[in-house]
Amino acid sequence: MPSNAPPTIQAIRPLAETRLFRVEGVDLRFANGTEVQFERLKGSSNGAVIVAALTADEEFVLIREYACGTERYELGLPKGRIDAGETAVEAANRELREEAGFAARRLTRLNEMTMAPTYSGQRTQLVLAESLYPDRLPGDEPEPLEVSFLPMAELDEFAASGDCSEARSLAAMFLVRAYRQQRQREGAA
Amino acid sequence: MPSNAPPTIQAIRPLAETRLFRVEGVDLRFANGTEVQFERLKGSSNGAVIVAALTADEEFVLIREYACGTERYELGLPKGRIDAGETAVEAANRELREEAGFAARRLTRLNEMTMAPTYSGQRTQLVLAESLYPDRLPGDEPEPLEVSFLPMAELDEFAASGDCSEARSLAAMFLVRAYRQQRQREGAA
């Protein structure tokens, strides 16, 4: 199937800016001549990380945190923004310490994920964290986060249960399970 | 582990509004007395759907679409907003017809997913579409979308390849595979 030539950006205009969000208007001209005006959210400048941390017993480390967007507590993997000067792997280990009270001796960067790429530029690096040990850093959370553990062998049932709704956390755990199975098959674990 | 009493919302203020986005400031007071000011994006009023459509050969229907947020073509499942008066299942079948040129005789609503619930209220209903037949509706896309097919048996390798970055599409395909495996075990397929 032939691939389209990508559209060209004719103009970008700032439309709104708050402390956390920046909205832009983008004028696009597609290869077939169609011109369209889009709106998009700019992602945070350094992007974000999500941390799939696995204990020696093959359990994912989950946190439960109040989510202002959905107005309820949400269960998911630790995540956060990458600070200036940090690598994705450094940010992952920091977030894991701040949010869950663990650090990792082995950190592996896997996929980059997007969310709603048609209107959001946010990119999230998935980092697998293994060989964990207790190590807590003070974070900026307004209340302590609850930490719990999910056996990887129960991932399918957990995902179907609806107890975790966040798409990046769900995708990350499935990606890590596939990666670990592949690594085991290759005998490199 | 004891669950926290949820924080109370003290005030909500509109901060910015464009054609597509609405940003709010939210003053929260947590059970421990901590007061925090958050910003959040309001989701579209009726939410969104994502459609995991499976052919008779157990292949997912994928589309390739230019994404303004990431400024590149992105591969993923058909998705879109639920229109006023539509159910999630109706919206799923419409989006499948507009974006991929198929309709489904069997539609099953599975999980509800969120994206970045700490700062976004967007909710996406996952709908599994089966018993497909060709049926195209004109959509509002600026250029025709490329349609391709992914054998479900190749999902792990495909997800690891990075060819699809969108977290909801990845999570949706893994959720559907788990659901189908469960249904087969129960002999209800």
XYZ file of C-alpha atoms in Angstrom:
378
model
C 0.000 0.000 0.000
C 1.514 3.367 -0.981
C 2.306 5.698 1.892
C 1.089 9.255 1.788
C 3.517 12.134 1.546
C 3.155 13.868 4.915
C 1.256 17.154 5.118
C 3.173 20.394 5.463
C 2.705 22.722 8.408
C 1.670 26.139 7.086
C 1.417 27.969 10.430
C 1.478 27.370 14.187
C -0.309 29.788 16.550
C -0.364 29.821 20.369
C -4.014 29.645 21.467
C -3.910 29.265 25.244
C -1.328 28.745 27.964
C -1.756 27.891 31.640
C 0.756 26.715 34.228
C 0.473 23.121 32.990
C -0.979 23.237 29.473
C -0.138 24.853 26.170
C -2.601 24.706 23.272
C -1.555 25.459 19.703
C -3.474 25.932 16.474
C -1.834 24.253 13.491
C -2.650 24.872 9.819
C -1.890 21.784 7.747
C -1.881 21.232 4.005
C -2.178 17.578 2.987
C -0.561 16.084 -0.121
C -3.951 16.015 -1.886
C -4.320 19.767 -1.379
C -6.794 19.609 1.527
C -6.139 22.309 4.130
C -7.167 21.712 7.736
C -6.876 23.614 11.003
C -6.028 21.407 13.982
C -5.601 22.114 17.669
C -3.041 20.284 19.737
C -1.570 20.119 23.234
C 2.156 20.536 23.516
C 3.772 17.822 25.652
C 6.039 18.662 28.565
C 9.435 19.584 27.153
C 11.360 16.530 28.345
C 8.525 14.047 28.130
C 7.424 11.586 30.800
C 8.362 8.153 32.143
C 6.293 5.232 33.340
C 7.984 2.609 35.516
C 7.125 -1.085 35.412
C 8.945 -2.330 38.524
C 9.085 -6.084 39.126
C 9.895 -7.641 42.479
C 11.941 -10.828 42.855
C 8.581 -12.647 43.129
C 7.533 -11.351 39.685
C 5.049 -8.847 41.044
C 4.371 -5.402 39.556
C 4.597 -2.482 41.983
C 1.359 -0.470 41.808
C 0.423 2.806 43.429
C -2.994 4.192 44.260
C -3.314 7.943 43.899
C -6.092 10.508 43.831
C -6.641 11.649 40.242
C -8.053 15.125 39.807
C -9.063 14.475 36.170
C -11.436 11.632 36.979
C -12.159 12.690 40.596
C -11.426 9.275 42.060
C -8.491 7.157 43.269
C -6.691 5.408 40.399
C -4.446 2.354 40.492
C -1.477 2.313 38.147
C 2.268 2.250 37.672
C 4.521 5.025 39.030
C 5.064 7.792 36.500
C 6.009 11.408 36.140
C 7.794 14.030 34.117
C 11.427 13.805 33.138
C 13.258 16.733 34.735
C 15.733 18.860 32.816
C 19.106 17.106 32.675
C 17.700 13.699 33.584
C 17.707 10.643 31.337
C 14.541 8.547 31.130
C 16.172 5.844 33.228
C 17.235 8.325 35.929
C 13.750 9.822 36.035
C 12.257 6.335 36.334
C 14.413 5.446 39.317
C 13.600 8.783 40.997
C 9.837 8.417 40.486
C 9.999 4.833 41.757
C 11.732 6.029 44.925
C 9.379 8.981 45.453
C 6.107 7.211 44.729
C 6.716 3.608 45.812
C 9.765 3.631 48.107
C 11.941 1.355 45.948
C 15.022 1.824 43.823
C 16.259 -0.568 41.135
C 19.703 -1.957 40.316
C 18.634 -2.915 36.802
C 16.786 -0.446 34.566
C 15.907 -1.120 30.922
C 14.300 1.374 28.616
C 11.668 -0.276 26.436
C 8.988 1.373 24.252
C 8.013 4.992 23.808
C 4.267 5.485 24.121
C 1.956 8.274 23.027
C -1.553 9.189 24.163
C -4.034 10.525 21.604
C -1.270 11.559 19.180
C -3.743 13.285 16.854
C -4.084 16.074 19.417
C -1.316 15.541 22.001
C 2.449 15.635 21.648
C 3.031 13.948 25.021
C 5.549 11.074 24.869
C 6.127 8.585 27.674
C 9.186 6.348 27.947
C 8.544 2.901 29.421
C 11.298 1.756 31.786
C 11.465 -1.763 33.237
C 12.911 -1.747 36.767
C 14.310 -4.963 38.298
C 16.492 -5.965 41.260
C 14.584 -3.686 43.596
C 15.604 -2.587 47.095
C 13.824 -0.337 49.596
C 14.842 3.310 49.162
C 12.464 6.197 49.667
C 12.845 9.776 48.458
C 10.429 12.448 49.622
C 8.071 13.359 46.761
C 5.662 16.208 46.235
C 2.482 14.168 46.749
C -0.168 15.803 48.950
C -0.725 12.525 50.834
C 1.179 9.207 51.061
C 0.457 6.870 48.152
C -0.728 3.342 48.801
C 1.591 0.716 47.352
C 0.372 -2.735 46.320
C 1.692 -5.684 44.336
C 0.225 -7.544 41.376
C 1.592 -10.980 40.426
C 2.471 -10.867 36.726
C 0.740 -14.244 36.361
C -2.561 -12.514 37.249
C -2.226 -9.673 34.725
C -4.988 -10.821 32.349
C -7.580 -11.142 35.113
C -6.480 -7.860 36.711
C -6.691 -5.968 33.422
C -10.165 -7.351 32.715
C -11.364 -6.415 36.214
C -11.328 -2.699 35.457
C -9.460 -1.935 38.712
C -6.835 -0.126 36.600
C -8.174 2.121 33.858
C -5.048 3.989 32.795
C -4.081 2.985 29.255
C -0.329 3.538 29.645
C -0.173 1.406 32.794
C -2.123 -1.425 31.155
C -0.078 -1.302 27.948
C 3.180 -1.114 29.945
C 2.452 -4.238 31.984
C 1.502 -6.254 28.893
C 4.611 -5.005 27.049
C 6.833 -5.986 29.962
C 5.300 -9.436 30.220
C 5.917 -9.984 26.485
C 9.479 -8.652 26.820
C 10.245 -10.946 29.763
C 8.807 -13.980 27.976
C 10.934 -13.152 24.937
C 14.048 -12.716 27.098
C 13.413 -16.049 28.784
C 13.035 -17.768 25.436
C 16.368 -16.311 24.388
C 17.927 -17.597 27.607
C 19.292 -14.157 28.465
C 17.383 -13.632 31.735
C -4.075 -1.108 53.854
C -6.570 1.589 54.880
C -7.975 3.656 52.057
C -7.823 7.408 52.228
C -10.954 9.486 52.527
C -11.099 11.320 49.192
C -10.203 15.005 49.063
C -12.938 17.593 48.792
C -13.146 20.035 45.901
C -13.114 23.566 47.272
C -13.386 25.466 44.002
C -13.289 24.956 40.222
C -12.273 27.827 37.936
C -12.244 27.964 34.117
C -8.697 28.833 33.011
C -8.697 28.538 29.229
C -11.034 27.386 26.490
C -10.396 26.772 22.796
C -12.484 24.989 20.172
C -11.201 21.594 21.340
C -9.821 22.022 24.863
C -11.085 23.267 28.188
C -8.663 23.749 31.097
C -9.870 24.095 34.700
C -8.139 25.024 37.925
C -9.240 22.875 40.870
C -8.624 23.625 44.556
C -8.477 20.388 46.552
C -8.320 19.783 50.282
C -7.000 16.329 51.224
C -8.137 14.372 54.287
C -4.867 15.232 56.047
C -5.549 18.942 55.629
C -3.145 19.549 52.736
C -4.524 22.011 50.202
C -3.391 21.808 46.585
C -4.204 23.618 43.369
C -4.421 21.336 40.331
C -5.039 21.975 36.656
C -6.985 19.541 34.531
C -8.369 19.059 31.032
C -12.066 18.420 30.753
C -12.858 15.408 28.547
C -15.298 15.635 25.653
C -18.801 15.514 27.082
C -19.793 12.065 25.811
C -16.359 10.479 25.963
C -14.631 8.510 23.243
C -14.577 4.981 21.816
C -11.774 2.787 20.556
C -12.663 -0.155 18.321
C -10.792 -3.458 18.339
C -12.198 -5.088 15.195
C -11.282 -8.714 14.501
C -11.636 -10.370 11.106
C -12.698 -13.994 10.653
C -8.959 -14.775 10.350
C -8.306 -13.318 13.818
C -6.622 -10.177 12.541
C -6.958 -6.734 14.107
C -7.995 -3.933 11.737
C -5.454 -1.099 11.977
C -5.488 2.352 10.451
C -2.597 4.662 9.662
C -3.346 8.334 10.104
C -1.386 11.564 10.254
C -1.187 12.737 13.873
C -0.795 16.446 14.377
C 0.355 16.043 18.002
C 3.428 13.995 17.135
C 3.824 15.284 13.544
C 4.076 11.834 11.999
C 1.845 9.022 10.735
C 0.626 6.765 13.550
C -0.670 3.209 13.379
C -3.507 2.274 15.712
C -7.084 1.158 16.168
C -10.013 3.223 14.865
C -11.315 5.664 17.462
C -13.249 8.848 17.910
C -15.684 10.818 19.983
C -19.108 9.547 20.951
C -21.685 11.883 19.422
C -24.662 13.187 21.371
C -27.410 10.556 21.462
C -25.080 7.702 20.486
C -24.240 4.707 22.649
C -20.594 3.594 22.813
C -21.414 0.580 20.645
C -23.141 2.728 18.009
C -20.215 5.158 17.935
C -17.799 2.242 17.577
C -19.628 0.844 14.558
C -19.806 4.314 12.962
C -16.086 5.003 13.470
C -15.238 1.553 12.114
C -17.252 2.292 8.970
C -15.815 5.798 8.527
C -12.178 4.994 9.228
C -11.756 1.400 8.060
C -14.698 0.613 5.762
C -16.136 -2.224 7.846
C -19.212 -2.704 9.961
C -19.721 -5.404 12.595
C -22.638 -7.721 13.357
C -21.317 -8.429 16.847
C -20.234 -5.582 19.152
C -19.191 -6.078 22.781
C -18.347 -3.274 25.155
C -15.348 -4.172 27.317
C -13.248 -1.878 29.541
C -13.335 1.856 30.086
C -9.869 3.389 29.798
C -8.427 6.695 30.960
C -5.312 8.592 29.861
C -3.300 10.513 32.443
C -6.247 10.664 34.878
C -4.356 12.961 37.248
C -4.819 15.783 34.760
C -7.331 14.568 32.157
C -10.968 13.588 32.503
C -11.074 11.873 29.093
C -12.666 8.401 29.168
C -12.531 5.919 26.299
C -14.832 2.908 25.964
C -13.250 -0.174 24.426
C -15.582 -1.991 22.015
C -14.750 -5.376 20.478
C -16.163 -5.684 16.944
C -16.605 -9.136 15.351
C -18.437 -10.656 12.359
C -17.262 -7.864 10.070
C -18.552 -7.026 6.600
C -17.487 -4.308 4.139
C -19.473 -1.110 4.670
C -17.999 2.352 4.249
C -19.378 5.642 5.531
C -17.800 8.931 4.445
C -15.789 10.372 7.336
C -14.270 13.783 7.944
C -10.654 12.738 7.391
C -8.574 15.108 5.218
C -7.136 12.164 3.265
C -8.036 8.445 2.950
C -6.674 6.344 5.813
C -4.552 3.301 5.089
C -6.039 0.095 6.469
C -3.893 -2.887 7.431
C -4.319 -6.139 9.325
C -2.381 -7.574 12.250
C -2.716 -11.273 13.119
C -3.583 -11.503 16.817
C -0.964 -14.263 17.097
C 1.718 -11.652 16.280
C 0.595 -9.086 18.859
C 3.576 -9.459 21.214
C 6.146 -8.968 18.455
C 4.164 -6.105 16.924
C 3.841 -4.298 20.264
C 7.561 -4.664 20.954
C 8.452 -3.343 17.486
C 7.366 0.189 18.317
C 5.345 0.474 15.084
C 2.334 1.412 17.215
C 2.986 3.878 20.023
C -0.541 4.766 21.123
C -1.173 3.453 24.636
C -4.926 2.930 24.252
C -4.481 0.923 21.035
C -1.814 -1.274 22.621
C -3.806 -1.815 25.830
C -6.985 -2.500 23.826
C -5.410 -5.239 21.713
C -3.931 -6.980 24.767
C -7.257 -6.701 26.621
C -9.121 -8.198 23.676
C -6.673 -11.082 23.352
C -7.107 -11.865 27.067
C -10.893 -11.584 26.741
C -10.988 -13.928 23.742
C -8.739 -16.468 25.461
C -11.024 -16.366 28.505
C -14.123 -16.772 26.343
C -12.568 -19.739 24.565
C -11.713 -21.377 27.890
C -15.328 -20.944 28.933
C -16.459 -22.574 25.689
C -18.698 -19.615 24.864
C -17.012 -18.543 21.655
